[in-house]
């Protein structure tokens, strides 16, 4: 199964990296691909350029063969829409191989506002990771989608190329990129919230006001 974990990664931190490792083990796959987005359609403009975020990601996963990088969205002009990315990936891996995308409950709660969201379950499985927060509106589209498509066991994902939703509740570190950027900007140390090589590179390039 091909697993992609998308995000802004502005910057990558230990919360992201721990989750990626948990996912790799819980899903029983050899790799999880981190996929930084270029122009995030639903977020503010990031604090580092695409090339800078990519360089930080490369440093972060350099010694971990179970984590890979998929930078396809950074090479594309304009906004990255997940449906478009998944269509491209599906064409590459063929119709039969299971493909799964990872989302936090916070992102999944607004799933029906995404461009061409109806196509997404026809292209990939969705792994929804429980995050703190309000959760899903009980009568909204995401909750309905979940009730129609959810599976209990990881194995179900391997038996179909797409279409299932699996909920996972792994332990999460209380770290956010916003908190890291705020610390750096106010002259405080973000050390141990993110890998040392990433922090050194942030300092070297004077990113986020360092
Ligand atoms: P920001 O603070 O800028 O919003 P973030 O730290 O939440 O950033 P994103 O790049 O938005 O990071 O996150 C990418 C993905 O990682 C999202 O699916 C998000 O739910 C998830 N994520 C973010 N922080 C954590 C964390 N501490 N533990 C697990 N998952 C996380």
PDB file of C-alpha atoms in Angstrom, residues 16-187:
ATOM      1  CA  UNK A  16       4.777  15.137  12.294  1.00  0.00           C
ATOM      2  CA  UNK A  17       7.705  12.721  12.401  1.00  0.00           C
ATOM      3  CA  UNK A  18       6.348  10.674  15.314  1.00  0.00           C
ATOM      4  CA  UNK A  19       2.976  10.408  13.612  1.00  0.00           C
ATOM      5  CA  UNK A  20       4.622   9.273  10.371  1.00  0.00           C
ATOM      6  CA  UNK A  21       6.481   6.509  12.227  1.00  0.00           C
ATOM      7  CA  UNK A  22       3.312   5.462  14.114  1.00  0.00           C
ATOM      8  CA  UNK A  23       1.447   5.326  10.805  1.00  0.00           C
ATOM      9  CA  UNK A  24       4.100   3.246   9.131  1.00  0.00           C
ATOM     10  CA  UNK A  25       3.956   0.707  11.951  1.00  0.00           C
ATOM     11  CA  UNK A  26       0.193   0.680  12.498  1.00  0.00           C
ATOM     12  CA  UNK A  27      -0.552   0.417   8.783  1.00  0.00           C
ATOM     13  CA  UNK A  28       2.146  -2.223   8.328  1.00  0.00           C
ATOM     14  CA  UNK A  29       3.801  -0.545   5.353  1.00  0.00           C
ATOM     15  CA  UNK A  30       7.478  -0.162   4.584  1.00  0.00           C
ATOM     16  CA  UNK A  31       7.280   3.559   3.826  1.00  0.00           C
ATOM     17  CA  UNK A  32       5.218   6.647   4.449  1.00  0.00           C
ATOM     18  CA  UNK A  33       5.669   9.470   1.957  1.00  0.00           C
ATOM     19  CA  UNK A  34       5.609  12.999   3.334  1.00  0.00           C
ATOM     20  CA  UNK A  35       4.079  15.337   0.777  1.00  0.00           C
ATOM     21  CA  UNK A  36       4.561  19.059   1.328  1.00  0.00           C
ATOM     22  CA  UNK A  37       1.955  21.232  -0.370  1.00  0.00           C
ATOM     23  CA  UNK A  38       2.959  24.129  -2.580  1.00  0.00           C
ATOM     24  CA  UNK A  39       0.258  26.766  -2.228  1.00  0.00           C
ATOM     25  CA  UNK A  40      -2.056  25.453   0.440  1.00  0.00           C
ATOM     26  CA  UNK A  41      -5.596  26.216  -0.725  1.00  0.00           C
ATOM     27  CA  UNK A  42      -7.048  26.398   2.796  1.00  0.00           C
ATOM     28  CA  UNK A  43      -4.306  28.047   4.784  1.00  0.00           C
ATOM     29  CA  UNK A  44      -2.366  31.247   5.116  1.00  0.00           C
ATOM     30  CA  UNK A  45       0.836  31.686   3.139  1.00  0.00           C
ATOM     31  CA  UNK A  46       3.649  29.722   4.823  1.00  0.00           C
ATOM     32  CA  UNK A  47       6.620  31.356   6.525  1.00  0.00           C
ATOM     33  CA  UNK A  48       9.254  29.632   4.402  1.00  0.00           C
ATOM     34  CA  UNK A  49       9.420  29.063   0.668  1.00  0.00           C
ATOM     35  CA  UNK A  50       8.680  25.692  -0.886  1.00  0.00           C
ATOM     36  CA  UNK A  51      12.380  25.099  -1.485  1.00  0.00           C
ATOM     37  CA  UNK A  52      13.215  25.947   2.124  1.00  0.00           C
ATOM     38  CA  UNK A  53      10.512  23.682   3.564  1.00  0.00           C
ATOM     39  CA  UNK A  54      11.706  20.905   1.278  1.00  0.00           C
ATOM     40  CA  UNK A  55      15.309  21.324   2.426  1.00  0.00           C
ATOM     41  CA  UNK A  56      14.167  21.076   6.063  1.00  0.00           C
ATOM     42  CA  UNK A  57      12.150  17.950   5.295  1.00  0.00           C
ATOM     43  CA  UNK A  58      15.143  16.343   3.629  1.00  0.00           C
ATOM     44  CA  UNK A  59      17.265  16.976   6.707  1.00  0.00           C
ATOM     45  CA  UNK A  60      14.530  15.645   8.993  1.00  0.00           C
ATOM     46  CA  UNK A  61      14.165  12.259   7.286  1.00  0.00           C
ATOM     47  CA  UNK A  62      17.754  11.788   6.133  1.00  0.00           C
ATOM     48  CA  UNK A  63      18.486   8.916   8.505  1.00  0.00           C
ATOM     49  CA  UNK A  64      15.055   7.223   8.392  1.00  0.00           C
ATOM     50  CA  UNK A  65      14.532   4.917   5.420  1.00  0.00           C
ATOM     51  CA  UNK A  66      10.866   4.352   6.390  1.00  0.00           C
ATOM     52  CA  UNK A  67      10.046   7.957   5.588  1.00  0.00           C
ATOM     53  CA  UNK A  68      10.266   9.331   2.074  1.00  0.00           C
ATOM     54  CA  UNK A  69       9.510  12.616   0.405  1.00  0.00           C
ATOM     55  CA  UNK A  70       7.093  13.261  -2.437  1.00  0.00           C
ATOM     56  CA  UNK A  71       7.604  16.796  -3.703  1.00  0.00           C
ATOM     57  CA  UNK A  72       5.251  16.621  -6.689  1.00  0.00           C
ATOM     58  CA  UNK A  73       2.976  19.378  -5.390  1.00  0.00           C
ATOM     59  CA  UNK A  74       5.895  21.770  -5.098  1.00  0.00           C
ATOM     60  CA  UNK A  75       6.682  21.396  -8.782  1.00  0.00           C
ATOM     61  CA  UNK A  76       3.202  22.369  -9.837  1.00  0.00           C
ATOM     62  CA  UNK A  77       2.132  25.929 -10.587  1.00  0.00           C
ATOM     63  CA  UNK A  78      -0.564  27.376  -8.373  1.00  0.00           C
ATOM     64  CA  UNK A  79      -2.731  25.598  -5.822  1.00  0.00           C
ATOM     65  CA  UNK A  80      -2.337  21.900  -5.076  1.00  0.00           C
ATOM     66  CA  UNK A  81      -5.652  20.118  -5.072  1.00  0.00           C
ATOM     67  CA  UNK A  82      -5.647  16.705  -3.487  1.00  0.00           C
ATOM     68  CA  UNK A  83      -7.947  15.209  -6.131  1.00  0.00           C
ATOM     69  CA  UNK A  84      -5.478  16.245  -8.808  1.00  0.00           C
ATOM     70  CA  UNK A  85      -2.491  14.868  -6.907  1.00  0.00           C
ATOM     71  CA  UNK A  86      -4.243  11.563  -6.267  1.00  0.00           C
ATOM     72  CA  UNK A  87      -5.249  11.275  -9.925  1.00  0.00           C
ATOM     73  CA  UNK A  88      -1.607  11.652 -10.884  1.00  0.00           C
ATOM     74  CA  UNK A  89      -0.470   9.129  -8.272  1.00  0.00           C
ATOM     75  CA  UNK A  90      -3.165   6.666  -9.280  1.00  0.00           C
ATOM     76  CA  UNK A  91      -2.023   6.856 -12.901  1.00  0.00           C
ATOM     77  CA  UNK A  92       1.518   6.067 -11.762  1.00  0.00           C
ATOM     78  CA  UNK A  93       0.774   3.119  -9.483  1.00  0.00           C
ATOM     79  CA  UNK A  94      -2.000   1.611 -11.603  1.00  0.00           C
ATOM     80  CA  UNK A  95      -5.652   0.853 -10.769  1.00  0.00           C
ATOM     81  CA  UNK A  96      -5.177  -2.024  -8.319  1.00  0.00           C
ATOM     82  CA  UNK A  97      -2.590  -0.997  -5.745  1.00  0.00           C
ATOM     83  CA  UNK A  98      -4.037   0.344  -2.494  1.00  0.00           C
ATOM     84  CA  UNK A  99      -3.379   4.040  -2.001  1.00  0.00           C
ATOM     85  CA  UNK A 100      -4.095   5.831   1.280  1.00  0.00           C
ATOM     86  CA  UNK A 101      -3.946   9.468   2.264  1.00  0.00           C
ATOM     87  CA  UNK A 102      -3.626  10.585   5.855  1.00  0.00           C
ATOM     88  CA  UNK A 103      -5.673  13.422   7.311  1.00  0.00           C
ATOM     89  CA  UNK A 104      -6.192  14.832  10.770  1.00  0.00           C
ATOM     90  CA  UNK A 105      -9.787  15.085  12.031  1.00  0.00           C
ATOM     91  CA  UNK A 106      -9.369  18.872  11.825  1.00  0.00           C
ATOM     92  CA  UNK A 107      -8.803  18.659   8.068  1.00  0.00           C
ATOM     93  CA  UNK A 108     -11.360  15.915   7.519  1.00  0.00           C
ATOM     94  CA  UNK A 109     -14.021  18.093   9.211  1.00  0.00           C
ATOM     95  CA  UNK A 110     -13.863  20.443   6.204  1.00  0.00           C
ATOM     96  CA  UNK A 111     -13.431  17.705   3.619  1.00  0.00           C
ATOM     97  CA  UNK A 112     -16.564  18.594   1.638  1.00  0.00           C
ATOM     98  CA  UNK A 113     -15.169  22.066   0.918  1.00  0.00           C
ATOM     99  CA  UNK A 114     -12.224  20.611  -0.987  1.00  0.00           C
ATOM    100  CA  UNK A 115     -12.087  20.868  -4.749  1.00  0.00           C
ATOM    101  CA  UNK A 116     -13.695  17.760  -6.322  1.00  0.00           C
ATOM    102  CA  UNK A 117     -13.825  16.008  -2.958  1.00  0.00           C
ATOM    103  CA  UNK A 118     -16.322  13.442  -4.251  1.00  0.00           C
ATOM    104  CA  UNK A 119     -13.612  11.978  -6.478  1.00  0.00           C
ATOM    105  CA  UNK A 120     -11.181  11.423  -3.629  1.00  0.00           C
ATOM    106  CA  UNK A 121     -12.693   8.170  -2.241  1.00  0.00           C
ATOM    107  CA  UNK A 122     -12.672   6.811  -5.803  1.00  0.00           C
ATOM    108  CA  UNK A 123      -8.924   7.356  -5.913  1.00  0.00           C
ATOM    109  CA  UNK A 124      -7.670   6.517  -2.419  1.00  0.00           C
ATOM    110  CA  UNK A 125      -8.480   5.306   1.063  1.00  0.00           C
ATOM    111  CA  UNK A 126      -8.538   7.935   3.769  1.00  0.00           C
ATOM    112  CA  UNK A 127      -6.838   7.421   7.107  1.00  0.00           C
ATOM    113  CA  UNK A 128      -8.304   9.878   9.599  1.00  0.00           C
ATOM    114  CA  UNK A 129      -6.093  10.558  12.592  1.00  0.00           C
ATOM    115  CA  UNK A 130      -7.863  11.726  15.719  1.00  0.00           C
ATOM    116  CA  UNK A 131      -6.663  15.186  16.767  1.00  0.00           C
ATOM    117  CA  UNK A 132      -7.784  17.304  19.713  1.00  0.00           C
ATOM    118  CA  UNK A 133     -10.580  19.712  18.862  1.00  0.00           C
ATOM    119  CA  UNK A 134     -14.286  19.845  18.182  1.00  0.00           C
ATOM    120  CA  UNK A 135     -14.387  16.799  15.884  1.00  0.00           C
ATOM    121  CA  UNK A 136     -17.006  16.254  13.184  1.00  0.00           C
ATOM    122  CA  UNK A 137     -20.417  17.916  13.054  1.00  0.00           C
ATOM    123  CA  UNK A 138     -22.812  14.974  13.556  1.00  0.00           C
ATOM    124  CA  UNK A 139     -25.041  15.746  10.557  1.00  0.00           C
ATOM    125  CA  UNK A 140     -22.328  17.060   8.198  1.00  0.00           C
ATOM    126  CA  UNK A 141     -21.053  15.442   5.007  1.00  0.00           C
ATOM    127  CA  UNK A 142     -17.761  14.177   6.550  1.00  0.00           C
ATOM    128  CA  UNK A 143     -19.645  12.319   9.322  1.00  0.00           C
ATOM    129  CA  UNK A 144     -21.971  10.798   6.728  1.00  0.00           C
ATOM    130  CA  UNK A 145     -19.049   9.749   4.558  1.00  0.00           C
ATOM    131  CA  UNK A 146     -17.448   8.155   7.582  1.00  0.00           C
ATOM    132  CA  UNK A 147     -20.561   6.175   8.447  1.00  0.00           C
ATOM    133  CA  UNK A 148     -20.796   4.891   4.869  1.00  0.00           C
ATOM    134  CA  UNK A 149     -17.160   4.053   4.312  1.00  0.00           C
ATOM    135  CA  UNK A 150     -15.483   3.373   7.611  1.00  0.00           C
ATOM    136  CA  UNK A 151     -13.690   0.096   8.250  1.00  0.00           C
ATOM    137  CA  UNK A 152     -12.553  -1.289  11.591  1.00  0.00           C
ATOM    138  CA  UNK A 153      -9.387  -3.045  10.581  1.00  0.00           C
ATOM    139  CA  UNK A 154      -6.249  -2.018   8.726  1.00  0.00           C
ATOM    140  CA  UNK A 155      -6.379  -5.228   6.660  1.00  0.00           C
ATOM    141  CA  UNK A 156      -9.472  -3.937   4.823  1.00  0.00           C
ATOM    142  CA  UNK A 157      -7.321  -1.246   3.226  1.00  0.00           C
ATOM    143  CA  UNK A 158      -5.140  -3.878   1.583  1.00  0.00           C
ATOM    144  CA  UNK A 159      -8.113  -5.638   0.001  1.00  0.00           C
ATOM    145  CA  UNK A 160      -9.272  -2.701  -2.151  1.00  0.00           C
ATOM    146  CA  UNK A 161      -7.413   0.049  -3.996  1.00  0.00           C
ATOM    147  CA  UNK A 162      -9.519   2.892  -2.555  1.00  0.00           C
ATOM    148  CA  UNK A 163     -12.833   3.852  -0.973  1.00  0.00           C
ATOM    149  CA  UNK A 164     -12.439   2.978   2.721  1.00  0.00           C
ATOM    150  CA  UNK A 165     -11.971   5.268   5.677  1.00  0.00           C
ATOM    151  CA  UNK A 166      -9.948   4.055   8.653  1.00  0.00           C
ATOM    152  CA  UNK A 167      -9.873   5.994  11.892  1.00  0.00           C
ATOM    153  CA  UNK A 168      -6.731   5.841  13.987  1.00  0.00           C
ATOM    154  CA  UNK A 169      -6.049   7.294  17.399  1.00  0.00           C
ATOM    155  CA  UNK A 170      -2.260   7.200  17.833  1.00  0.00           C
ATOM    156  CA  UNK A 171      -0.541   9.117  20.639  1.00  0.00           C
ATOM    157  CA  UNK A 172       0.256  12.625  19.406  1.00  0.00           C
ATOM    158  CA  UNK A 173       2.918  15.005  20.610  1.00  0.00           C
ATOM    159  CA  UNK A 174       1.613  18.418  21.574  1.00  0.00           C
ATOM    160  CA  UNK A 175       3.729  20.321  19.041  1.00  0.00           C
ATOM    161  CA  UNK A 176       2.605  22.707  16.320  1.00  0.00           C
ATOM    162  CA  UNK A 177       4.486  24.514  13.589  1.00  0.00           C
ATOM    163  CA  UNK A 178       2.730  27.713  14.658  1.00  0.00           C
ATOM    164  CA  UNK A 179       4.109  27.325  18.193  1.00  0.00           C
ATOM    165  CA  UNK A 180       7.589  26.753  16.798  1.00  0.00           C
ATOM    166  CA  UNK A 181       7.410  29.802  14.507  1.00  0.00           C
ATOM    167  CA  UNK A 182       6.140  31.938  17.404  1.00  0.00           C
ATOM    168  CA  UNK A 183       8.980  30.808  19.648  1.00  0.00           C
ATOM    169  CA  UNK A 184      11.603  31.533  17.008  1.00  0.00           C
ATOM    170  CA  UNK A 185      10.137  34.949  16.242  1.00  0.00           C
ATOM    171  CA  UNK A 186      10.115  35.922  19.898  1.00  0.00           C
ATOM    172  CA  UNK A 187      13.707  34.786  20.401  1.00  0.00           C
TER     173      UNK A 187
END
